[in-house]
Amino acid sequence: MTQRAPSLDFEPTDLLSALCKAAGDGLRLNVLRALSNDSFGVLELAQIFAIGQSGMSHHLKVLAQAGLVATRREGNAIFYRRALAQAESVGGTLHAALLQEVDSLLLPAEVRQRIAQVHQQRAAASRDFFARSAERFQAQQDLIAGLPQYRDSVLALLDSLDLPAQTSALEIGPGDGGFLPELARRFAQVMALDNSEAMLELARLRCQQEGLGNVQLQLADALLDSYPSADCVVLNMVLHHFAAPAQALRKLADQVNPGGSLLITELCSHDQSWARDTCGDLWLGFEQDDLAHWAIAAGLTPGESLYVGLRNGFQIQVRHFQRTLPLTHAAERPPLARTIDR
């Protein structure tokens, strides 16, 4: 009769060993650096680090076993991101210290260049979609969440900010301009910025029909071109079209005047991958914690939040982030979260 080998008790040192093993490779450390405020698929990472897919898959497996990276499924694709350190868990202190050290290092120039190429490829795919689909975009967007489904929630949050008179607003990606009349009624000056000439033409027609004399339209890339800052920057269902959302938040935070607000309406994370082909979405929504993490990293302070449940299975998050004044002028505003079912 064959005797079974006695089972071994779990050793916490196994976690530390896996963590040290994962960190003992320069390429894997650079992968962690590249994932600091971004997420990539295995093919994108293979392109960024100029190695084969199988080799990159091996390195990602080692990082995942050590708890240093996590995965998120986006339709049929899997994206890798950094896992947050858990201070209370075994190895949590070492994990946090490792990421802090990694973030103090600069990626090699050729790696930064290839990351930019990946972002450019994503952005080009988004621009091509809007160039082809401008006229039917609104009908496609309504399949997920049209403006009427979240307009009142955005306006409630916007009006609660109690902004002074003669303030300015900037809307990034206004679509067909459906929200511009609301901004024009609340702000002395409004600018609408889009990198799609076809979409901007739809917004221009809306402004003409509504007689919006205080709205200026500008054809520009929100991340690459220069344009005026504003007291309130608004993004309605736009962030999931950006190639690098965390990078976009850093740029847009700089466009908010001190004491001003960044107002974001976005889908919560979902798994309905048809939105990629039908609506040109690069990302299938976002986790609430991700938006807060990116905003804080960009120097913004999370404010009030609203969550709107839709009958088609999607959920919308309406988020307010503030660019604080110097400490002598700052006033505390407690965050508030509310859920609205529709």
Coordinates of C-alpha atoms in Angstrom, one line a residue:
M1 CA 0.0 0.0 0.0
T2 CA 1.4 3.3 -1.0
Q3 CA 1.6 5.9 1.7
R4 CA 0.7 9.6 0.9
A5 CA 3.4 12.1 1.5
P6 CA 2.5 14.3 4.5
S7 CA 1.1 17.7 3.5
L8 CA 3.3 20.6 4.2
D9 CA 2.0 23.6 6.1
F10 CA 1.8 26.8 4.2
E11 CA 5.0 28.9 4.6
P12 CA 4.6 32.7 4.4
T13 CA 8.2 32.8 3.3
D14 CA 7.0 31.3 0.0
L15 CA 5.3 34.6 -0.8
L16 CA 8.4 36.5 0.0
S17 CA 10.5 34.1 -2.1
A18 CA 8.1 34.5 -5.1
L19 CA 8.3 38.3 -4.6
C20 CA 12.0 38.4 -4.5
K21 CA 12.3 36.0 -7.5
A22 CA 9.9 38.2 -9.6
A23 CA 11.9 41.3 -8.7
G24 CA 15.2 39.8 -9.5
D25 CA 15.0 40.6 -13.3
G26 CA 15.6 43.9 -14.9
L27 CA 12.9 43.4 -17.6
R28 CA 10.2 42.5 -15.1
L29 CA 11.1 45.7 -13.1
N30 CA 10.7 47.7 -16.3
V31 CA 7.4 46.0 -17.0
L32 CA 6.2 47.2 -13.5
R33 CA 7.4 50.7 -14.3
A34 CA 5.5 50.7 -17.6
L35 CA 2.4 49.6 -15.8
S36 CA 2.6 52.4 -13.2
N37 CA -0.4 54.3 -14.6
D38 CA -1.4 52.2 -17.6
S39 CA -2.5 48.8 -18.6
F40 CA -1.4 46.8 -21.7
G41 CA -2.1 43.5 -23.4
V42 CA 0.6 40.9 -23.8
L43 CA 1.1 41.7 -27.4
E44 CA 1.5 45.4 -26.6
L45 CA 4.0 44.6 -23.9
A46 CA 5.9 42.4 -26.3
Q47 CA 6.0 45.3 -28.8
I48 CA 7.1 47.7 -26.1
F49 CA 10.0 45.6 -24.8
A50 CA 10.9 44.1 -28.2
I51 CA 10.6 40.4 -27.2
G52 CA 8.5 37.5 -28.4
Q53 CA 5.0 37.0 -27.1
S54 CA 5.9 33.7 -25.4
G55 CA 8.8 35.3 -23.5
M56 CA 6.6 38.2 -22.3
S57 CA 3.9 35.7 -21.2
H58 CA 6.5 33.9 -19.1
H59 CA 7.6 37.2 -17.3
L60 CA 3.9 38.2 -16.8
K61 CA 3.2 34.8 -15.2
V62 CA 6.1 35.2 -12.8
L63 CA 4.8 38.7 -11.8
A64 CA 1.3 37.4 -11.4
Q65 CA 2.4 34.5 -9.2
A66 CA 4.1 37.0 -7.0
G67 CA 1.0 39.2 -6.8
L68 CA 2.7 42.1 -8.5
V69 CA 0.4 42.3 -11.5
A70 CA -3.3 41.7 -11.9
T71 CA -5.4 41.1 -15.0
R72 CA -8.6 42.5 -16.4
R73 CA -10.5 41.1 -19.3
E74 CA -11.7 43.6 -21.9
G75 CA -13.9 41.5 -24.2
N76 CA -11.7 38.9 -25.7
A77 CA -8.5 40.7 -24.7
I78 CA -6.7 40.5 -21.4
F79 CA -4.9 43.6 -20.0
Y80 CA -2.2 43.6 -17.3
R81 CA -1.9 46.2 -14.7
R82 CA 0.0 46.6 -11.5
A83 CA -1.5 45.1 -8.3
L84 CA -1.8 47.4 -5.4
A85 CA 0.3 46.6 -2.3
Q86 CA -1.6 45.3 0.7
A87 CA 0.2 46.5 3.7
E88 CA -1.5 44.1 6.1
S89 CA -0.6 41.0 4.0
V90 CA 2.7 39.0 4.0
G91 CA 5.2 40.8 1.8
G92 CA 3.0 43.9 1.6
T93 CA 5.7 46.2 3.0
L94 CA 8.3 44.8 0.6
H95 CA 5.8 45.0 -2.3
A96 CA 5.1 48.7 -1.6
A97 CA 8.8 49.5 -1.2
L98 CA 9.6 47.8 -4.5
L99 CA 7.0 49.8 -6.4
Q100 CA 8.3 53.0 -4.8
E101 CA 11.8 52.3 -5.8
V102 CA 10.7 51.3 -9.4
D103 CA 8.8 54.5 -9.8
S104 CA 11.9 56.5 -9.0
L105 CA 13.6 55.1 -12.1
L106 CA 13.3 56.3 -15.6
L107 CA 12.4 53.9 -18.3
P108 CA 14.9 53.5 -21.2
A109 CA 14.3 56.0 -24.0
E110 CA 13.5 53.3 -26.5
V111 CA 10.9 51.8 -24.2
R112 CA 9.3 55.2 -23.7
Q113 CA 9.2 55.7 -27.4
R114 CA 7.5 52.3 -28.0
I115 CA 5.0 53.1 -25.3
A116 CA 4.2 56.3 -27.2
Q117 CA 3.8 54.2 -30.4
V118 CA 1.3 51.9 -28.7
H119 CA -0.7 54.9 -27.5
Q120 CA -0.6 56.4 -31.0
Q121 CA -1.9 53.2 -32.5
R122 CA -4.8 53.2 -30.0
A123 CA -5.6 56.9 -30.7
A124 CA -5.5 56.3 -34.5
A125 CA -8.0 53.5 -34.2
S126 CA -10.3 55.8 -32.2
R127 CA -9.9 58.7 -34.7
D128 CA -10.6 56.4 -37.6
F129 CA -13.8 55.2 -36.0
F130 CA -15.2 58.7 -35.5
A131 CA -14.2 59.7 -39.0
R132 CA -16.2 56.8 -40.4
S133 CA -19.1 56.9 -37.9
A134 CA -19.8 60.6 -37.0
E135 CA -23.3 60.7 -38.5
R136 CA -24.5 57.6 -36.8
F137 CA -22.5 57.9 -33.6
Q138 CA -25.3 59.3 -31.5
A139 CA -27.6 56.4 -32.4
Q140 CA -24.8 54.0 -31.6
Q141 CA -24.0 55.7 -28.3
D142 CA -27.7 55.6 -27.3
L143 CA -27.4 51.8 -27.3
I144 CA -25.3 52.1 -24.2
A145 CA -26.1 55.4 -22.5
G146 CA -27.4 58.4 -24.3
L147 CA -27.2 61.9 -22.8
P148 CA -30.9 61.9 -21.6
Q149 CA -30.1 59.0 -19.3
Y150 CA -27.5 60.9 -17.3
R151 CA -28.0 64.6 -18.1
D152 CA -30.0 65.3 -14.9
S153 CA -27.4 63.6 -12.7
V154 CA -24.6 65.6 -14.3
L155 CA -26.5 68.9 -14.0
A156 CA -27.3 68.1 -10.3
L157 CA -23.7 67.6 -9.5
L158 CA -22.6 70.6 -11.6
D159 CA -25.1 72.9 -10.0
S160 CA -24.0 71.7 -6.5
L161 CA -20.5 73.1 -7.1
D162 CA -21.9 76.7 -6.7
L163 CA -19.3 78.2 -9.0
P164 CA -19.1 82.0 -9.0
A165 CA -20.3 84.1 -11.9
Q166 CA -18.1 84.8 -15.0
T167 CA -16.5 81.4 -14.8
S168 CA -15.4 79.4 -17.8
A169 CA -16.1 75.8 -18.9
L170 CA -14.3 73.4 -21.3
E171 CA -16.0 70.3 -22.7
I172 CA -13.7 67.7 -24.1
G173 CA -15.2 65.6 -26.9
P174 CA -18.7 67.3 -27.1
G175 CA -20.0 64.8 -29.6
D176 CA -23.0 66.3 -31.4
G177 CA -23.0 69.2 -28.9
G178 CA -26.0 68.0 -26.9
F179 CA -24.6 69.2 -23.5
L180 CA -23.3 72.6 -24.8
P181 CA -26.6 74.5 -24.3
E182 CA -26.5 73.5 -20.6
L183 CA -23.0 74.7 -20.2
A184 CA -23.7 77.9 -22.1
R185 CA -26.5 78.8 -19.7
R186 CA -24.3 78.3 -16.7
F187 CA -21.0 79.7 -17.7
A188 CA -19.9 83.0 -19.2
Q189 CA -17.5 81.4 -21.6
V190 CA -17.6 77.8 -23.0
M191 CA -15.0 76.1 -25.2
A192 CA -15.7 72.7 -26.9
L193 CA -12.6 70.7 -28.0
D194 CA -12.6 67.7 -30.3
N195 CA -9.9 66.0 -32.5
S196 CA -12.6 64.9 -35.0
E197 CA -13.5 67.5 -37.6
A198 CA -16.7 65.5 -38.5
M199 CA -17.9 65.4 -34.8
L200 CA -17.0 69.1 -34.3
E201 CA -19.1 70.0 -37.4
L202 CA -22.1 68.4 -35.7
A203 CA -21.4 70.4 -32.5
R204 CA -21.2 73.6 -34.7
L205 CA -24.6 72.9 -36.2
R206 CA -26.0 72.5 -32.7
C207 CA -24.6 75.8 -31.6
Q208 CA -26.1 77.5 -34.7
Q209 CA -29.5 76.0 -34.0
E210 CA -29.5 77.0 -30.3
G211 CA -27.9 80.4 -30.9
L212 CA -25.1 79.7 -28.5
G213 CA -23.0 82.9 -28.8
N214 CA -20.7 82.2 -25.9
V215 CA -19.5 78.9 -27.1
Q216 CA -16.2 78.6 -29.0
L217 CA -15.3 75.4 -30.9
Q218 CA -11.7 74.2 -31.4
L219 CA -10.3 71.4 -33.5
A220 CA -7.4 70.0 -31.4
D221 CA -6.0 67.0 -29.6
A222 CA -6.7 67.3 -25.9
L223 CA -3.4 65.7 -25.0
L224 CA -1.0 67.1 -27.6
D225 CA -2.2 70.6 -28.5
S226 CA -2.4 73.8 -26.4
Y227 CA -5.7 75.4 -25.5
P228 CA -7.0 77.6 -22.7
S229 CA -7.6 76.3 -19.2
A230 CA -11.0 76.6 -17.6
D231 CA -12.7 76.7 -14.2
C232 CA -14.7 73.6 -15.0
V233 CA -13.6 70.9 -17.4
V234 CA -16.2 68.4 -18.5
L235 CA -15.9 64.9 -20.0
N236 CA -19.1 63.1 -20.8
M237 CA -18.5 59.5 -22.0
V238 CA -15.1 60.4 -23.4
L239 CA -12.4 59.0 -21.2
H240 CA -12.9 55.4 -22.5
H241 CA -11.9 56.7 -26.0
F242 CA -8.5 57.9 -24.7
A243 CA -5.5 55.6 -25.4
A244 CA -4.0 56.2 -22.0
P245 CA -6.7 57.3 -19.5
A246 CA -4.3 58.0 -16.6
Q247 CA -2.1 60.1 -18.8
A248 CA -5.2 62.0 -20.1
L249 CA -6.2 62.8 -16.5
R250 CA -2.8 64.3 -15.8
K251 CA -3.0 66.5 -18.8
L252 CA -6.6 67.5 -18.1
A253 CA -5.9 68.3 -14.5
D254 CA -3.4 70.9 -15.7
Q255 CA -6.2 72.5 -17.7
V256 CA -8.3 73.1 -14.6
N257 CA -7.8 76.5 -13.0
P258 CA -6.8 76.4 -9.3
G259 CA -10.0 75.9 -7.2
G260 CA -11.8 74.6 -10.3
S261 CA -13.4 71.3 -11.1
L262 CA -13.0 68.3 -13.3
L263 CA -16.4 66.6 -14.0
I264 CA -16.3 63.1 -15.5
T265 CA -19.2 61.0 -16.6
E266 CA -18.1 57.5 -17.4
L267 CA -19.3 53.9 -17.6
C268 CA -18.4 51.6 -14.7
S269 CA -16.4 48.6 -15.7
H270 CA -18.5 46.1 -17.8
D271 CA -17.9 43.1 -20.0
Q272 CA -20.1 43.9 -23.0
S273 CA -17.3 43.8 -25.7
W274 CA -19.6 44.7 -28.6
A275 CA -19.2 48.3 -27.5
R276 CA -15.7 48.3 -29.0
D277 CA -16.9 47.7 -32.6
T278 CA -20.2 49.5 -32.3
C279 CA -19.2 52.6 -30.4
G280 CA -15.4 52.7 -30.9
D281 CA -14.7 52.2 -27.1
L282 CA -11.1 51.5 -26.3
W283 CA -11.9 50.6 -22.7
L284 CA -14.9 48.8 -21.3
G285 CA -15.6 51.3 -18.6
F286 CA -13.5 51.9 -15.5
E287 CA -13.3 50.8 -11.9
Q288 CA -14.3 53.6 -9.5
D289 CA -11.1 53.2 -7.5
D290 CA -9.0 53.6 -10.7
L291 CA -10.5 57.0 -11.5
A292 CA -9.9 58.2 -8.0
H293 CA -6.3 56.8 -8.0
W294 CA -5.5 58.5 -11.3
A295 CA -7.1 61.8 -10.3
I296 CA -5.2 61.9 -7.0
A297 CA -1.9 61.1 -8.8
A298 CA -2.8 64.1 -11.1
G299 CA -3.0 66.4 -8.1
L300 CA -6.8 66.4 -7.8
T301 CA -9.0 65.8 -4.8
P302 CA -12.0 63.5 -5.1
G303 CA -15.4 65.2 -4.4
E304 CA -19.0 64.1 -4.8
S305 CA -20.0 61.1 -6.8
L306 CA -23.3 59.9 -8.3
Y307 CA -24.0 56.4 -9.7
V308 CA -26.8 55.8 -12.1
G309 CA -28.0 52.3 -12.8
L310 CA -29.4 51.7 -16.3
R311 CA -31.9 49.0 -17.3
N312 CA -29.6 47.7 -20.1
G313 CA -27.1 46.4 -17.6
F314 CA -24.7 49.4 -17.6
Q315 CA -23.9 51.6 -14.7
I316 CA -22.8 55.2 -15.0
Q317 CA -20.5 57.0 -12.6
V318 CA -20.6 60.8 -12.4
R319 CA -17.5 62.0 -10.6
H320 CA -16.3 65.4 -9.4
F321 CA -12.6 66.1 -8.8
Q322 CA -11.3 69.4 -7.6
R323 CA -8.0 71.2 -8.2
T324 CA -7.5 72.6 -4.7
L325 CA -6.4 76.2 -3.9
P326 CA -3.3 76.8 -1.8
L327 CA -3.9 75.8 1.8
T328 CA -4.7 79.3 2.9
H329 CA -7.7 79.4 0.6
A330 CA -8.8 75.7 0.6
A331 CA -12.1 74.7 2.1
E332 CA -12.9 71.2 2.9
R333 CA -15.8 69.6 1.0
P334 CA -16.8 66.1 2.3
P335 CA -17.3 63.5 -0.5
L336 CA -20.8 62.1 -1.1
A337 CA -21.8 59.1 -3.1
R338 CA -25.4 58.4 -4.2
T339 CA -26.9 55.7 -6.4
I340 CA -29.8 56.4 -8.7
D341 CA -31.6 53.5 -10.4
R342 CA -33.3 54.1 -13.8

